[in-house]
């Protein structure tokens, strides 16, 4: 299986601390050696870095870890391949344009019998993974349901969560999706989240000895939510989602949750 990492914040925040914990699992403390990627939003634009090499050995991952790019929305992924060869085009996260925004998707799990059920017309996959096809199917379904961009984007993400209920019937389907404003998480079996806000404290990564004092790194009004397959810190309380549960965040705050 793969592992996911997402962030939603109300002020531009770097992901260096959490990303440093994640990339250790990409071949050093975990088996996810088949590539990694991260998308970091900046306004309507985004920076995307990918590498089919293990994240613990990647010079590109080392750059991202050491370069504090600040963002209000981030999606990241480390891969243990089960569908599709270990190639750059099969490396998550995947990005497509819809309604003039970059949409980013990453998936943890494995689907079966999906090719006949997930037919696409407009949004076509580039690689050969079940994950990218599921993403393209989601976008096709959304554009069919909403021919033009709705004024309330939260409605769109709740509709996506409903569609995720169908994908969950095809196998293990944990995923993250963002348009740079909202961040949606959906769980089949493993997804956790934590919101950090004042009063801030210290946290220690599980996969390294890095300890951070968020009180020194944040402002009193900052709200930062991190979503991960497995908790990344050993001294904080993470919330575990149940099967079929989704969470939707905007600017670090939970705006919707439910079961599908």
PDB file of C-alpha atoms in Angstrom:
ATOM      1  CA  UNK A   1       0.000   0.000   0.000  1.00  0.00           C
ATOM      2  CA  UNK A   2       0.940   3.643  -0.401  1.00  0.00           C
ATOM      3  CA  UNK A   3       0.793   6.500   2.096  1.00  0.00           C
ATOM      4  CA  UNK A   4      -0.886   9.884   1.799  1.00  0.00           C
ATOM      5  CA  UNK A   5      -0.148  13.314   3.233  1.00  0.00           C
ATOM      6  CA  UNK A   6      -2.265  16.438   2.921  1.00  0.00           C
ATOM      7  CA  UNK A   7      -2.372  19.874   4.506  1.00  0.00           C
ATOM      8  CA  UNK A   8      -4.972  22.622   4.755  1.00  0.00           C
ATOM      9  CA  UNK A   9      -4.116  25.928   6.441  1.00  0.00           C
ATOM     10  CA  UNK A  10      -5.570  29.420   6.890  1.00  0.00           C
ATOM     11  CA  UNK A  11      -2.179  31.067   6.323  1.00  0.00           C
ATOM     12  CA  UNK A  12       0.680  30.008   4.027  1.00  0.00           C
ATOM     13  CA  UNK A  13       2.528  27.275   5.925  1.00  0.00           C
ATOM     14  CA  UNK A  14       5.418  25.022   4.971  1.00  0.00           C
ATOM     15  CA  UNK A  15       5.060  21.232   5.015  1.00  0.00           C
ATOM     16  CA  UNK A  16       8.723  20.497   5.798  1.00  0.00           C
ATOM     17  CA  UNK A  17       8.149  18.896   9.216  1.00  0.00           C
ATOM     18  CA  UNK A  18       5.405  16.469   8.147  1.00  0.00           C
ATOM     19  CA  UNK A  19       7.006  15.775   4.762  1.00  0.00           C
ATOM     20  CA  UNK A  20      10.273  14.870   6.487  1.00  0.00           C
ATOM     21  CA  UNK A  21       8.441  12.182   8.442  1.00  0.00           C
ATOM     22  CA  UNK A  22       6.645  10.885   5.355  1.00  0.00           C
ATOM     23  CA  UNK A  23       9.715  10.483   3.131  1.00  0.00           C
ATOM     24  CA  UNK A  24      11.453   8.330   5.747  1.00  0.00           C
ATOM     25  CA  UNK A  25       8.697   5.771   5.124  1.00  0.00           C
ATOM     26  CA  UNK A  26       9.611   5.746   1.445  1.00  0.00           C
ATOM     27  CA  UNK A  27      12.237   3.026   1.750  1.00  0.00           C
ATOM     28  CA  UNK A  28      13.851   3.593   5.143  1.00  0.00           C
ATOM     29  CA  UNK A  29      11.241   3.080   7.878  1.00  0.00           C
ATOM     30  CA  UNK A  30       8.577   1.816   5.454  1.00  0.00           C
ATOM     31  CA  UNK A  31       8.339  -0.244   2.248  1.00  0.00           C
ATOM     32  CA  UNK A  32       7.026   2.479  -0.083  1.00  0.00           C
ATOM     33  CA  UNK A  33      10.011   2.562  -2.459  1.00  0.00           C
ATOM     34  CA  UNK A  34       8.231   2.988  -5.813  1.00  0.00           C
ATOM     35  CA  UNK A  35       8.232   6.745  -6.143  1.00  0.00           C
ATOM     36  CA  UNK A  36       6.839   9.824  -4.455  1.00  0.00           C
ATOM     37  CA  UNK A  37       5.297  13.160  -5.324  1.00  0.00           C
ATOM     38  CA  UNK A  38       4.007  16.397  -3.844  1.00  0.00           C
ATOM     39  CA  UNK A  39       1.860  19.280  -5.085  1.00  0.00           C
ATOM     40  CA  UNK A  40       2.151  22.593  -3.265  1.00  0.00           C
ATOM     41  CA  UNK A  41      -0.393  25.266  -4.141  1.00  0.00           C
ATOM     42  CA  UNK A  42       0.464  28.938  -4.407  1.00  0.00           C
ATOM     43  CA  UNK A  43      -2.600  30.991  -5.292  1.00  0.00           C
ATOM     44  CA  UNK A  44      -4.113  29.524  -8.466  1.00  0.00           C
ATOM     45  CA  UNK A  45      -0.761  28.019  -9.395  1.00  0.00           C
ATOM     46  CA  UNK A  46       0.997  25.026  -7.952  1.00  0.00           C
ATOM     47  CA  UNK A  47       4.459  23.503  -7.768  1.00  0.00           C
ATOM     48  CA  UNK A  48       4.585  19.770  -8.389  1.00  0.00           C
ATOM     49  CA  UNK A  49       7.590  17.533  -7.733  1.00  0.00           C
ATOM     50  CA  UNK A  50       7.712  13.815  -8.574  1.00  0.00           C
ATOM     51  CA  UNK A  51      10.339  11.106  -8.678  1.00  0.00           C
ATOM     52  CA  UNK A  52       9.995   7.348  -9.351  1.00  0.00           C
ATOM     53  CA  UNK A  53      12.957   6.783  -7.006  1.00  0.00           C
ATOM     54  CA  UNK A  54      12.438   6.005  -3.300  1.00  0.00           C
ATOM     55  CA  UNK A  55      11.778   9.225  -1.397  1.00  0.00           C
ATOM     56  CA  UNK A  56      14.440   8.404   1.203  1.00  0.00           C
ATOM     57  CA  UNK A  57      17.057   8.409  -1.589  1.00  0.00           C
ATOM     58  CA  UNK A  58      15.677  11.169  -3.807  1.00  0.00           C
ATOM     59  CA  UNK A  59      17.650  14.399  -4.219  1.00  0.00           C
ATOM     60  CA  UNK A  60      14.405  16.084  -5.281  1.00  0.00           C
ATOM     61  CA  UNK A  61      12.741  15.019  -2.017  1.00  0.00           C
ATOM     62  CA  UNK A  62      15.750  16.395  -0.133  1.00  0.00           C
ATOM     63  CA  UNK A  63      15.210  19.727  -1.901  1.00  0.00           C
ATOM     64  CA  UNK A  64      11.516  19.840  -0.949  1.00  0.00           C
ATOM     65  CA  UNK A  65      12.365  18.872   2.635  1.00  0.00           C
ATOM     66  CA  UNK A  66      14.902  21.671   3.007  1.00  0.00           C
ATOM     67  CA  UNK A  67      13.100  24.405   1.029  1.00  0.00           C
ATOM     68  CA  UNK A  68      10.222  25.907   3.068  1.00  0.00           C
ATOM     69  CA  UNK A  69       7.631  26.539   0.345  1.00  0.00           C
ATOM     70  CA  UNK A  70       4.596  28.007   2.068  1.00  0.00           C
ATOM     71  CA  UNK A  71       1.077  27.028   1.032  1.00  0.00           C
ATOM     72  CA  UNK A  72      -2.518  26.774   2.214  1.00  0.00           C
ATOM     73  CA  UNK A  73      -3.076  23.410   0.478  1.00  0.00           C
ATOM     74  CA  UNK A  74      -0.707  20.481  -0.113  1.00  0.00           C
ATOM     75  CA  UNK A  75      -1.145  16.914  -1.410  1.00  0.00           C
ATOM     76  CA  UNK A  76       1.679  14.347  -1.181  1.00  0.00           C
ATOM     77  CA  UNK A  77       2.113  10.600  -1.725  1.00  0.00           C
ATOM     78  CA  UNK A  78       4.680   7.824  -1.402  1.00  0.00           C
ATOM     79  CA  UNK A  79       4.087   4.758  -3.546  1.00  0.00           C
ATOM     80  CA  UNK A  80       4.217   1.001  -3.152  1.00  0.00           C
ATOM     81  CA  UNK A  81       3.216  -0.087  -6.652  1.00  0.00           C
ATOM     82  CA  UNK A  82       0.461  -2.636  -7.239  1.00  0.00           C
ATOM     83  CA  UNK A  83      -1.143  -1.309 -10.450  1.00  0.00           C
ATOM     84  CA  UNK A  84       1.123   0.091 -13.153  1.00  0.00           C
ATOM     85  CA  UNK A  85       4.896  -0.008 -13.571  1.00  0.00           C
ATOM     86  CA  UNK A  86       7.294   2.116 -11.552  1.00  0.00           C
ATOM     87  CA  UNK A  87       7.443   5.056 -13.942  1.00  0.00           C
ATOM     88  CA  UNK A  88       7.114   8.813 -13.666  1.00  0.00           C
ATOM     89  CA  UNK A  89       3.713   8.853 -15.387  1.00  0.00           C
ATOM     90  CA  UNK A  90       2.365   6.463 -12.740  1.00  0.00           C
ATOM     91  CA  UNK A  91       3.667   8.510  -9.824  1.00  0.00           C
ATOM     92  CA  UNK A  92       1.115  10.352  -7.671  1.00  0.00           C
ATOM     93  CA  UNK A  93      -0.263  12.917  -7.180  1.00  0.00           C
ATOM     94  CA  UNK A  94      -2.057  13.425 -10.485  1.00  0.00           C
ATOM     95  CA  UNK A  95      -3.123  16.882 -11.689  1.00  0.00           C
ATOM     96  CA  UNK A  96      -5.844  17.981 -14.106  1.00  0.00           C
ATOM     97  CA  UNK A  97      -7.424  21.334 -14.941  1.00  0.00           C
ATOM     98  CA  UNK A  98     -11.129  21.851 -14.262  1.00  0.00           C
ATOM     99  CA  UNK A  99     -12.983  25.185 -14.233  1.00  0.00           C
ATOM    100  CA  UNK A 100      -9.733  27.108 -14.477  1.00  0.00           C
ATOM    101  CA  UNK A 101      -8.114  25.505 -11.438  1.00  0.00           C
ATOM    102  CA  UNK A 102      -5.561  22.752 -10.892  1.00  0.00           C
ATOM    103  CA  UNK A 103      -7.115  19.702  -9.229  1.00  0.00           C
ATOM    104  CA  UNK A 104      -4.756  17.304  -7.453  1.00  0.00           C
ATOM    105  CA  UNK A 105      -5.503  13.687  -6.497  1.00  0.00           C
ATOM    106  CA  UNK A 106      -3.637  10.916  -4.678  1.00  0.00           C
ATOM    107  CA  UNK A 107      -4.857   7.412  -3.798  1.00  0.00           C
ATOM    108  CA  UNK A 108      -3.830   4.699  -1.383  1.00  0.00           C
ATOM    109  CA  UNK A 109      -5.235   1.222  -2.050  1.00  0.00           C
ATOM    110  CA  UNK A 110      -6.019  -1.197  -4.836  1.00  0.00           C
ATOM    111  CA  UNK A 111      -9.133  -1.533  -6.993  1.00  0.00           C
ATOM    112  CA  UNK A 112     -10.377  -4.648  -8.808  1.00  0.00           C
ATOM    113  CA  UNK A 113     -12.707  -5.048 -11.778  1.00  0.00           C
ATOM    114  CA  UNK A 114     -12.572  -1.304 -12.342  1.00  0.00           C
ATOM    115  CA  UNK A 115     -11.814  -1.033 -16.064  1.00  0.00           C
ATOM    116  CA  UNK A 116     -15.333  -1.922 -17.189  1.00  0.00           C
ATOM    117  CA  UNK A 117     -16.981   0.240 -14.533  1.00  0.00           C
ATOM    118  CA  UNK A 118     -14.849   3.371 -14.785  1.00  0.00           C
ATOM    119  CA  UNK A 119     -15.361   4.543 -18.352  1.00  0.00           C
ATOM    120  CA  UNK A 120     -14.082   8.040 -19.160  1.00  0.00           C
ATOM    121  CA  UNK A 121     -14.577  10.388 -22.082  1.00  0.00           C
ATOM    122  CA  UNK A 122     -13.212  13.858 -21.333  1.00  0.00           C
ATOM    123  CA  UNK A 123     -10.499  13.341 -18.743  1.00  0.00           C
ATOM    124  CA  UNK A 124      -8.153  10.624 -19.973  1.00  0.00           C
ATOM    125  CA  UNK A 125      -5.378   8.879 -17.996  1.00  0.00           C
ATOM    126  CA  UNK A 126      -1.764   9.230 -19.090  1.00  0.00           C
ATOM    127  CA  UNK A 127      -0.362   6.299 -17.124  1.00  0.00           C
ATOM    128  CA  UNK A 128      -1.680   2.820 -16.356  1.00  0.00           C
ATOM    129  CA  UNK A 129      -2.717   2.965 -12.689  1.00  0.00           C
ATOM    130  CA  UNK A 130      -6.156   2.290 -11.260  1.00  0.00           C
ATOM    131  CA  UNK A 131      -5.667   5.485  -9.245  1.00  0.00           C
ATOM    132  CA  UNK A 132      -5.345   7.851 -12.184  1.00  0.00           C
ATOM    133  CA  UNK A 133      -8.303   6.228 -13.945  1.00  0.00           C
ATOM    134  CA  UNK A 134     -10.397   6.684 -10.778  1.00  0.00           C
ATOM    135  CA  UNK A 135      -9.392  10.363 -10.696  1.00  0.00           C
ATOM    136  CA  UNK A 136     -10.344  10.851 -14.350  1.00  0.00           C
ATOM    137  CA  UNK A 137     -13.666   9.093 -13.714  1.00  0.00           C
ATOM    138  CA  UNK A 138     -14.390  11.392 -10.783  1.00  0.00           C
ATOM    139  CA  UNK A 139     -13.746  14.489 -12.886  1.00  0.00           C
ATOM    140  CA  UNK A 140     -15.915  13.160 -15.720  1.00  0.00           C
ATOM    141  CA  UNK A 141     -18.767  12.506 -13.291  1.00  0.00           C
ATOM    142  CA  UNK A 142     -18.426  15.967 -11.744  1.00  0.00           C
ATOM    143  CA  UNK A 143     -18.504  17.778 -15.096  1.00  0.00           C
ATOM    144  CA  UNK A 144     -21.552  15.762 -16.137  1.00  0.00           C
ATOM    145  CA  UNK A 145     -23.326  16.649 -12.891  1.00  0.00           C
ATOM    146  CA  UNK A 146     -22.222  20.298 -13.035  1.00  0.00           C
ATOM    147  CA  UNK A 147     -21.808  21.514 -16.664  1.00  0.00           C
ATOM    148  CA  UNK A 148     -20.644  24.885 -15.308  1.00  0.00           C
ATOM    149  CA  UNK A 149     -18.807  25.794 -12.120  1.00  0.00           C
ATOM    150  CA  UNK A 150     -21.183  26.049  -9.121  1.00  0.00           C
ATOM    151  CA  UNK A 151     -20.932  29.079  -6.872  1.00  0.00           C
ATOM    152  CA  UNK A 152     -20.682  26.790  -3.821  1.00  0.00           C
ATOM    153  CA  UNK A 153     -17.694  24.501  -4.303  1.00  0.00           C
ATOM    154  CA  UNK A 154     -18.331  22.661  -1.039  1.00  0.00           C
ATOM    155  CA  UNK A 155     -21.351  21.086  -2.778  1.00  0.00           C
ATOM    156  CA  UNK A 156     -19.041  19.716  -5.471  1.00  0.00           C
ATOM    157  CA  UNK A 157     -16.707  18.128  -2.942  1.00  0.00           C
ATOM    158  CA  UNK A 158     -19.614  16.534  -1.096  1.00  0.00           C
ATOM    159  CA  UNK A 159     -20.744  15.089  -4.420  1.00  0.00           C
ATOM    160  CA  UNK A 160     -17.221  13.725  -4.962  1.00  0.00           C
ATOM    161  CA  UNK A 161     -17.420  12.105  -1.525  1.00  0.00           C
ATOM    162  CA  UNK A 162     -20.653  10.415  -2.607  1.00  0.00           C
ATOM    163  CA  UNK A 163     -18.896   9.116  -5.741  1.00  0.00           C
ATOM    164  CA  UNK A 164     -16.083   7.808  -3.549  1.00  0.00           C
ATOM    165  CA  UNK A 165     -18.652   5.545  -1.933  1.00  0.00           C
ATOM    166  CA  UNK A 166     -19.005   3.816  -5.310  1.00  0.00           C
ATOM    167  CA  UNK A 167     -15.226   3.504  -5.765  1.00  0.00           C
ATOM    168  CA  UNK A 168     -14.964   1.970  -2.293  1.00  0.00           C
ATOM    169  CA  UNK A 169     -17.055  -0.950  -3.551  1.00  0.00           C
ATOM    170  CA  UNK A 170     -14.222  -1.797  -5.974  1.00  0.00           C
ATOM    171  CA  UNK A 171     -11.561  -2.283  -3.300  1.00  0.00           C
ATOM    172  CA  UNK A 172      -9.413  -0.302  -0.897  1.00  0.00           C
ATOM    173  CA  UNK A 173      -9.850   3.388  -1.606  1.00  0.00           C
ATOM    174  CA  UNK A 174      -8.282   6.031   0.612  1.00  0.00           C
ATOM    175  CA  UNK A 175      -7.739   9.318  -1.171  1.00  0.00           C
ATOM    176  CA  UNK A 176      -6.971  13.028  -1.027  1.00  0.00           C
ATOM    177  CA  UNK A 177      -8.302  15.643  -3.460  1.00  0.00           C
ATOM    178  CA  UNK A 178      -7.764  19.403  -3.625  1.00  0.00           C
ATOM    179  CA  UNK A 179      -8.453  22.374  -5.880  1.00  0.00           C
ATOM    180  CA  UNK A 180      -6.053  24.553  -3.898  1.00  0.00           C
ATOM    181  CA  UNK A 181      -8.817  25.902  -1.648  1.00  0.00           C
ATOM    182  CA  UNK A 182     -10.571  22.807  -0.307  1.00  0.00           C
ATOM    183  CA  UNK A 183      -8.881  19.561   0.751  1.00  0.00           C
ATOM    184  CA  UNK A 184     -11.021  16.396   0.786  1.00  0.00           C
ATOM    185  CA  UNK A 185     -10.030  13.158   2.480  1.00  0.00           C
ATOM    186  CA  UNK A 186     -11.897   9.862   2.051  1.00  0.00           C
ATOM    187  CA  UNK A 187     -11.267   6.659   3.994  1.00  0.00           C
ATOM    188  CA  UNK A 188     -11.728   2.957   3.410  1.00  0.00           C
ATOM    189  CA  UNK A 189      -9.399   1.610   6.076  1.00  0.00           C
ATOM    190  CA  UNK A 190      -6.577   4.032   6.990  1.00  0.00           C
ATOM    191  CA  UNK A 191      -6.703   7.811   7.183  1.00  0.00           C
ATOM    192  CA  UNK A 192      -5.995  10.128  10.118  1.00  0.00           C
ATOM    193  CA  UNK A 193      -6.081  13.874  10.668  1.00  0.00           C
ATOM    194  CA  UNK A 194      -5.063  16.472  13.234  1.00  0.00           C
ATOM    195  CA  UNK A 195      -5.792  20.199  13.511  1.00  0.00           C
ATOM    196  CA  UNK A 196      -3.190  22.384  15.197  1.00  0.00           C
ATOM    197  CA  UNK A 197      -4.201  25.774  16.581  1.00  0.00           C
ATOM    198  CA  UNK A 198      -3.521  27.894  19.662  1.00  0.00           C
ATOM    199  CA  UNK A 199      -2.368  27.023  22.241  1.00  0.00           C
ATOM    200  CA  UNK A 200       0.376  25.294  20.257  1.00  0.00           C
ATOM    201  CA  UNK A 201       2.776  22.743  21.716  1.00  0.00           C
ATOM    202  CA  UNK A 202       5.675  20.528  20.729  1.00  0.00           C
ATOM    203  CA  UNK A 203       5.578  17.473  18.476  1.00  0.00           C
ATOM    204  CA  UNK A 204       8.049  14.671  17.714  1.00  0.00           C
ATOM    205  CA  UNK A 205       8.126  12.736  14.459  1.00  0.00           C
ATOM    206  CA  UNK A 206       7.664   8.969  14.710  1.00  0.00           C
ATOM    207  CA  UNK A 207      10.148   8.258  11.922  1.00  0.00           C
ATOM    208  CA  UNK A 208      12.979  10.560  13.008  1.00  0.00           C
ATOM    209  CA  UNK A 209      14.141  12.471  16.079  1.00  0.00           C
ATOM    210  CA  UNK A 210      12.937  15.856  14.806  1.00  0.00           C
ATOM    211  CA  UNK A 211      11.123  17.780  17.564  1.00  0.00           C
ATOM    212  CA  UNK A 212       9.354  21.036  16.726  1.00  0.00           C
ATOM    213  CA  UNK A 213       7.839  23.692  18.969  1.00  0.00           C
ATOM    214  CA  UNK A 214       4.875  24.998  16.967  1.00  0.00           C
ATOM    215  CA  UNK A 215       4.490  27.877  19.410  1.00  0.00           C
ATOM    216  CA  UNK A 216       7.704  29.333  17.970  1.00  0.00           C
ATOM    217  CA  UNK A 217       6.778  28.638  14.354  1.00  0.00           C
ATOM    218  CA  UNK A 218       3.176  29.855  14.183  1.00  0.00           C
ATOM    219  CA  UNK A 219       1.003  32.871  14.914  1.00  0.00           C
ATOM    220  CA  UNK A 220      -1.823  32.929  17.489  1.00  0.00           C
ATOM    221  CA  UNK A 221      -4.526  32.813  14.805  1.00  0.00           C
ATOM    222  CA  UNK A 222      -2.980  30.059  12.666  1.00  0.00           C
ATOM    223  CA  UNK A 223      -5.010  26.930  11.935  1.00  0.00           C
ATOM    224  CA  UNK A 224      -3.209  24.031  10.242  1.00  0.00           C
ATOM    225  CA  UNK A 225      -4.714  20.613   9.551  1.00  0.00           C
ATOM    226  CA  UNK A 226      -2.606  17.641   8.472  1.00  0.00           C
ATOM    227  CA  UNK A 227      -4.116  14.474   6.969  1.00  0.00           C
ATOM    228  CA  UNK A 228      -2.044  11.292   6.752  1.00  0.00           C
ATOM    229  CA  UNK A 229      -2.478   7.575   6.207  1.00  0.00           C
ATOM    230  CA  UNK A 230      -0.835   6.903   9.563  1.00  0.00           C
ATOM    231  CA  UNK A 231      -0.026   9.439  12.305  1.00  0.00           C
ATOM    232  CA  UNK A 232       3.305  11.155  11.766  1.00  0.00           C
ATOM    233  CA  UNK A 233       3.914  12.286  15.352  1.00  0.00           C
ATOM    234  CA  UNK A 234       4.129  10.268  18.537  1.00  0.00           C
ATOM    235  CA  UNK A 235       2.966  12.829  21.122  1.00  0.00           C
ATOM    236  CA  UNK A 236      -0.211  14.248  19.584  1.00  0.00           C
ATOM    237  CA  UNK A 237      -3.778  12.956  19.367  1.00  0.00           C
ATOM    238  CA  UNK A 238      -4.765  12.097  15.785  1.00  0.00           C
ATOM    239  CA  UNK A 239      -8.355  11.420  14.693  1.00  0.00           C
ATOM    240  CA  UNK A 240      -8.907   8.162  12.791  1.00  0.00           C
ATOM    241  CA  UNK A 241     -11.604   8.060  10.127  1.00  0.00           C
ATOM    242  CA  UNK A 242     -13.930   5.078   9.859  1.00  0.00           C
ATOM    243  CA  UNK A 243     -14.792   3.159   6.691  1.00  0.00           C
ATOM    244  CA  UNK A 244     -16.798   5.297   4.278  1.00  0.00           C
ATOM    245  CA  UNK A 245     -16.114   8.556   6.145  1.00  0.00           C
ATOM    246  CA  UNK A 246     -15.029  11.758   4.457  1.00  0.00           C
ATOM    247  CA  UNK A 247     -13.646  15.028   5.833  1.00  0.00           C
ATOM    248  CA  UNK A 248     -13.584  18.331   3.968  1.00  0.00           C
ATOM    249  CA  UNK A 249     -11.311  21.176   5.052  1.00  0.00           C
ATOM    250  CA  UNK A 250     -11.053  24.796   3.957  1.00  0.00           C
ATOM    251  CA  UNK A 251      -8.303  27.047   5.276  1.00  0.00           C
ATOM    252  CA  UNK A 252      -7.507  24.494   7.976  1.00  0.00           C
ATOM    253  CA  UNK A 253     -11.042  24.250   9.314  1.00  0.00           C
ATOM    254  CA  UNK A 254     -13.347  21.237   9.053  1.00  0.00           C
ATOM    255  CA  UNK A 255     -16.359  22.376   7.016  1.00  0.00           C
ATOM    256  CA  UNK A 256     -18.073  19.050   6.301  1.00  0.00           C
ATOM    257  CA  UNK A 257     -17.921  15.402   7.282  1.00  0.00           C
ATOM    258  CA  UNK A 258     -20.113  12.349   6.842  1.00  0.00           C
ATOM    259  CA  UNK A 259     -20.465   8.759   5.670  1.00  0.00           C
ATOM    260  CA  UNK A 260     -21.097   7.549   2.129  1.00  0.00           C
TER     261      UNK A 260
END
